[in-house]
Short mmCIF file of C-alpha atoms in Angstrom, two decimals:
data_model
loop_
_atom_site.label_atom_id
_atom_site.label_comp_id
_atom_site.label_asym_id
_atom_site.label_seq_id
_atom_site.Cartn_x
_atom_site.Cartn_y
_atom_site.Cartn_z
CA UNK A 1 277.08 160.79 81.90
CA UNK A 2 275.32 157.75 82.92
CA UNK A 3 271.56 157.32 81.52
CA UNK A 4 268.76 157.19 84.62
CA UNK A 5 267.49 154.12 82.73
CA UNK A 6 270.05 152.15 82.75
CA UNK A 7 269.50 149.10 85.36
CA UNK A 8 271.41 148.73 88.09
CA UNK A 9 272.27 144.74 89.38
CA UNK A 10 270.40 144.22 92.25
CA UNK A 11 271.86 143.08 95.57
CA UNK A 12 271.01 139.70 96.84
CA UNK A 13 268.64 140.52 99.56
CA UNK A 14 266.62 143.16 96.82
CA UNK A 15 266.46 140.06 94.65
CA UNK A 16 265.25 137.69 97.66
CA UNK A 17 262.95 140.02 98.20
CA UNK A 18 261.94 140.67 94.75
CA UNK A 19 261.79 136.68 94.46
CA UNK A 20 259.95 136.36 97.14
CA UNK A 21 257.26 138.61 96.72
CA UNK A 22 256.86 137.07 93.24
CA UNK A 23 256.45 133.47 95.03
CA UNK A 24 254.00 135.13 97.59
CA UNK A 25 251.79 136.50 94.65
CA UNK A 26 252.22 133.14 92.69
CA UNK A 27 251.00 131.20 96.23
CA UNK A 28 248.33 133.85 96.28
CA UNK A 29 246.76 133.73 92.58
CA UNK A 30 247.00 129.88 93.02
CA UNK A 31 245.15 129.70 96.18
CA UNK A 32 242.53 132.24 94.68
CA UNK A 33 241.90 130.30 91.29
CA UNK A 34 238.49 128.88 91.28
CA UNK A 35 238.23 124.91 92.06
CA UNK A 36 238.56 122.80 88.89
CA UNK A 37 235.50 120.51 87.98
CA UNK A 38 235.35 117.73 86.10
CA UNK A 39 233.47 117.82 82.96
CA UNK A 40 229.97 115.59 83.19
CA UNK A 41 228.25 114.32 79.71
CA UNK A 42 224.98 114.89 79.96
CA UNK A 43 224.58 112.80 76.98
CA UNK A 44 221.78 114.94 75.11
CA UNK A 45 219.52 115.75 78.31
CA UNK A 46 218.94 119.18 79.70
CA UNK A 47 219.04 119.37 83.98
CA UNK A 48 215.51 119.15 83.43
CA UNK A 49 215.77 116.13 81.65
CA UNK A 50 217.83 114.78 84.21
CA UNK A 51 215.90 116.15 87.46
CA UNK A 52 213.11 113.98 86.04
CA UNK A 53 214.89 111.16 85.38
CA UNK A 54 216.13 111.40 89.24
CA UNK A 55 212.58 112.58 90.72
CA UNK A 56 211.88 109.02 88.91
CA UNK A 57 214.63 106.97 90.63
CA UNK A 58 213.44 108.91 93.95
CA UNK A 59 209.41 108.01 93.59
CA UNK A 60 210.92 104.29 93.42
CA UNK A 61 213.29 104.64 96.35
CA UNK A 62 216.42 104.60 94.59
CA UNK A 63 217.76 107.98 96.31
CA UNK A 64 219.85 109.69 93.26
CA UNK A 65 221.58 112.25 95.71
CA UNK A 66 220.53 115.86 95.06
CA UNK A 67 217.71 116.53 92.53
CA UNK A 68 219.60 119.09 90.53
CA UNK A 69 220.03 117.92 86.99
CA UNK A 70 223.65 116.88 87.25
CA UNK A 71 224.16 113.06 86.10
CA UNK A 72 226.75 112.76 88.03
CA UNK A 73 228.08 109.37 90.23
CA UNK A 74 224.82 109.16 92.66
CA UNK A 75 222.71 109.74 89.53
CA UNK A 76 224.40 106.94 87.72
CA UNK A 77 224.42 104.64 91.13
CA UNK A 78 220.44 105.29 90.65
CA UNK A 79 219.81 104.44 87.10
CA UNK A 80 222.18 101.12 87.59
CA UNK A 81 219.90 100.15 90.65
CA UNK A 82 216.89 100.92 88.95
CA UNK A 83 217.73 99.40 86.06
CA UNK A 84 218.43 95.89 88.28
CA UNK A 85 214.79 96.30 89.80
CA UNK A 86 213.62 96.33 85.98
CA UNK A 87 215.19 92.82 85.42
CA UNK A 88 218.30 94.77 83.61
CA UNK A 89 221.68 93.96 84.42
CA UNK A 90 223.58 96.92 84.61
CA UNK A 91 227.01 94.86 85.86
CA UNK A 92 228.66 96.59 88.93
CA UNK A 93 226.75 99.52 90.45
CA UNK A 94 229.74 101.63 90.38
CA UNK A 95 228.08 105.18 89.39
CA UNK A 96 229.90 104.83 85.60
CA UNK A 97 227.68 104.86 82.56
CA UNK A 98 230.00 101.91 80.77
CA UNK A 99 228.70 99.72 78.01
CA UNK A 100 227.24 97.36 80.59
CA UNK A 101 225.03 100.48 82.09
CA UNK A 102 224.10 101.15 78.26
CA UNK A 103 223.21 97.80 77.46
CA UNK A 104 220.99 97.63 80.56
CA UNK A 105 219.28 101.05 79.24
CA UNK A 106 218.98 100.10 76.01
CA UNK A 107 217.33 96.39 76.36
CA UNK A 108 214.98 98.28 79.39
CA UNK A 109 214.08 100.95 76.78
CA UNK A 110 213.44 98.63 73.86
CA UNK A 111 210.95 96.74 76.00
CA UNK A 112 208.54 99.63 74.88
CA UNK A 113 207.52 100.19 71.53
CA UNK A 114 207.75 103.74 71.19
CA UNK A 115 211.78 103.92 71.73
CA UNK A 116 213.86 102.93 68.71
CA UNK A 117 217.46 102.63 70.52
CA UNK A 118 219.08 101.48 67.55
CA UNK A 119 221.50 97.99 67.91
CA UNK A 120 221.78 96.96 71.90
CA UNK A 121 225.37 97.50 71.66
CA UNK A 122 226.46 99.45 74.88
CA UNK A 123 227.09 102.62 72.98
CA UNK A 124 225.03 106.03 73.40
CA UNK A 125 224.83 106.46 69.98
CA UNK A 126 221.92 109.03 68.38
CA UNK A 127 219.32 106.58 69.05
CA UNK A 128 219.76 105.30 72.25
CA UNK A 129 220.77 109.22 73.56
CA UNK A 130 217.09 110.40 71.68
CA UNK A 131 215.64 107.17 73.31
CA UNK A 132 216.88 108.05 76.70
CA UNK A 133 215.73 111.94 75.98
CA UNK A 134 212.11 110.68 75.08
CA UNK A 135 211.86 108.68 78.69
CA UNK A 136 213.02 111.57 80.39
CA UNK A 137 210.18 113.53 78.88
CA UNK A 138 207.51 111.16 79.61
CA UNK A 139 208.86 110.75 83.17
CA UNK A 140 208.41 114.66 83.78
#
Protein backbone atom coordinates (compact mmCIF):
# COMPACT_ATOMS: atom_id res chain seq x y z
CA UNK A 1 0.00 0.00 0.00
CA UNK A 2 1.04 3.35 -1.02
CA UNK A 3 0.67 6.25 1.77
CA UNK A 4 -1.99 9.23 0.57
CA UNK A 5 0.85 11.57 1.66
CA UNK A 6 3.28 10.68 -0.26
CA UNK A 7 3.93 13.44 -3.14
CA UNK A 8 3.46 12.77 -6.40
CA UNK A 9 6.07 14.66 -9.21
CA UNK A 10 4.17 17.09 -10.81
CA UNK A 11 3.77 17.34 -14.59
CA UNK A 12 5.28 20.23 -16.36
CA UNK A 13 2.28 22.25 -17.14
CA UNK A 14 1.02 21.71 -13.06
CA UNK A 15 4.46 23.11 -12.28
CA UNK A 16 4.12 26.10 -14.95
CA UNK A 17 1.20 26.71 -13.48
CA UNK A 18 2.20 26.35 -9.99
CA UNK A 19 5.28 28.69 -11.04
CA UNK A 20 3.36 30.92 -12.43
CA UNK A 21 0.87 31.67 -10.04
CA UNK A 22 3.76 32.07 -7.56
CA UNK A 23 5.32 34.86 -10.04
CA UNK A 24 1.74 36.43 -10.36
CA UNK A 25 1.47 36.72 -6.46
CA UNK A 26 5.20 37.86 -6.23
CA UNK A 27 4.26 40.73 -9.17
CA UNK A 28 1.23 41.33 -7.02
CA UNK A 29 2.73 41.80 -3.32
CA UNK A 30 5.46 43.91 -5.11
CA UNK A 31 3.17 46.19 -6.83
CA UNK A 32 1.07 46.46 -3.50
CA UNK A 33 4.12 47.29 -1.12
CA UNK A 34 3.88 50.80 0.05
CA UNK A 35 6.31 53.44 -1.81
CA UNK A 36 9.74 53.68 -0.14
CA UNK A 37 10.76 57.19 1.29
CA UNK A 38 13.80 58.48 1.92
CA UNK A 39 14.72 59.19 5.40
CA UNK A 40 14.91 63.28 6.13
CA UNK A 41 17.10 64.56 9.33
CA UNK A 42 15.28 66.88 10.90
CA UNK A 43 18.30 67.71 12.78
CA UNK A 44 16.65 68.28 16.37
CA UNK A 45 13.43 70.32 15.14
CA UNK A 46 9.89 69.13 15.47
CA UNK A 47 7.47 69.92 12.03
CA UNK A 48 6.57 72.70 14.09
CA UNK A 49 9.89 73.81 14.38
CA UNK A 50 10.30 73.54 10.86
CA UNK A 51 6.77 75.02 9.62
CA UNK A 52 8.08 78.14 11.37
CA UNK A 53 11.23 78.20 10.08
CA UNK A 54 9.44 77.96 6.45
CA UNK A 55 6.38 80.41 7.36
CA UNK A 56 9.75 82.60 7.94
CA UNK A 57 11.41 81.99 4.54
CA UNK A 58 7.69 82.57 3.09
CA UNK A 59 7.02 86.19 5.00
CA UNK A 60 10.46 87.08 3.14
CA UNK A 61 9.52 85.68 -0.25
CA UNK A 62 11.71 82.83 -0.33
CA UNK A 63 8.77 80.23 -1.21
CA UNK A 64 9.95 76.92 0.83
CA UNK A 65 7.37 74.64 -1.10
CA UNK A 66 4.63 73.26 1.16
CA UNK A 67 4.42 74.53 4.79
CA UNK A 68 4.33 71.12 6.37
CA UNK A 69 7.30 70.64 8.62
CA UNK A 70 9.32 68.44 6.32
CA UNK A 71 12.99 69.97 5.70
CA UNK A 72 13.16 68.53 2.80
CA UNK A 73 15.00 69.92 -0.77
CA UNK A 74 12.59 73.16 -1.25
CA UNK A 75 13.04 73.78 2.49
CA UNK A 76 16.77 73.64 2.19
CA UNK A 77 16.63 75.72 -1.37
CA UNK A 78 14.88 78.38 1.16
CA UNK A 79 17.21 78.55 4.04
CA UNK A 80 20.33 78.69 1.37
CA UNK A 81 18.51 81.74 -0.34
CA UNK A 82 17.70 83.28 2.74
CA UNK A 83 20.73 82.84 4.16
CA UNK A 84 22.42 84.79 0.82
CA UNK A 85 19.88 87.77 1.48
CA UNK A 86 21.49 87.81 5.14
CA UNK A 87 25.01 88.46 3.65
CA UNK A 88 25.74 84.47 4.27
CA UNK A 89 27.20 82.45 1.72
CA UNK A 90 25.62 79.31 1.66
CA UNK A 91 27.79 78.07 -1.69
CA UNK A 92 25.46 76.47 -4.37
CA UNK A 93 21.72 76.65 -3.68
CA UNK A 94 21.34 73.06 -4.34
CA UNK A 95 18.59 72.12 -1.53
CA UNK A 96 21.61 70.03 0.54
CA UNK A 97 22.39 71.08 4.07
CA UNK A 98 26.45 70.52 3.40
CA UNK A 99 29.09 72.18 5.50
CA UNK A 100 28.89 75.26 3.31
CA UNK A 101 24.89 75.56 4.23
CA UNK A 102 26.12 75.04 7.99
CA UNK A 103 28.70 77.47 7.92
CA UNK A 104 26.29 80.03 6.43
CA UNK A 105 23.80 79.12 9.48
CA UNK A 106 26.15 79.17 11.91
CA UNK A 107 28.10 82.67 11.15
CA UNK A 108 24.13 84.13 10.48
CA UNK A 109 23.21 82.72 13.93
CA UNK A 110 26.29 83.89 15.81
CA UNK A 111 25.58 87.42 14.63
CA UNK A 112 23.11 87.41 17.67
CA UNK A 113 24.12 87.14 21.07
CA UNK A 114 21.74 84.86 22.44
CA UNK A 115 22.86 81.69 20.13
CA UNK A 116 26.04 79.94 21.23
CA UNK A 117 26.67 77.67 17.94
CA UNK A 118 29.76 76.39 19.17
CA UNK A 119 33.10 76.55 16.52
CA UNK A 120 31.81 77.83 12.82
CA UNK A 121 32.91 74.63 11.47
CA UNK A 122 30.13 73.38 9.01
CA UNK A 123 29.04 70.64 11.33
CA UNK A 124 25.48 70.42 13.14
CA UNK A 125 26.93 69.55 16.15
CA UNK A 126 24.77 70.02 19.71
CA UNK A 127 25.24 73.63 19.59
CA UNK A 128 24.62 74.73 16.35
CA UNK A 129 21.37 72.00 16.15
CA UNK A 130 20.10 73.79 19.83
CA UNK A 131 21.07 77.15 18.11
CA UNK A 132 19.04 76.44 15.08
CA UNK A 133 16.09 74.96 17.54
CA UNK A 134 16.13 78.33 19.58
CA UNK A 135 15.56 80.50 16.09
CA UNK A 136 12.93 78.31 15.15
CA UNK A 137 11.19 79.08 18.40
CA UNK A 138 11.54 82.71 18.28
CA UNK A 139 10.43 82.69 14.62
CA UNK A 140 7.00 80.94 15.68
Amino acid sequence: MTSTSAKQPMGRRALFQSALGAGIAGVLAVASAPPAFAAVNYYGLTTDEWKSLQRLFRDNGISPGAIDGVPGTNTWKAMQRFLILRGQNPGVVDGQPGPNTWRAIQRFLTQFPWYSVGPVDGIPGPQTRAALKQWANLAA
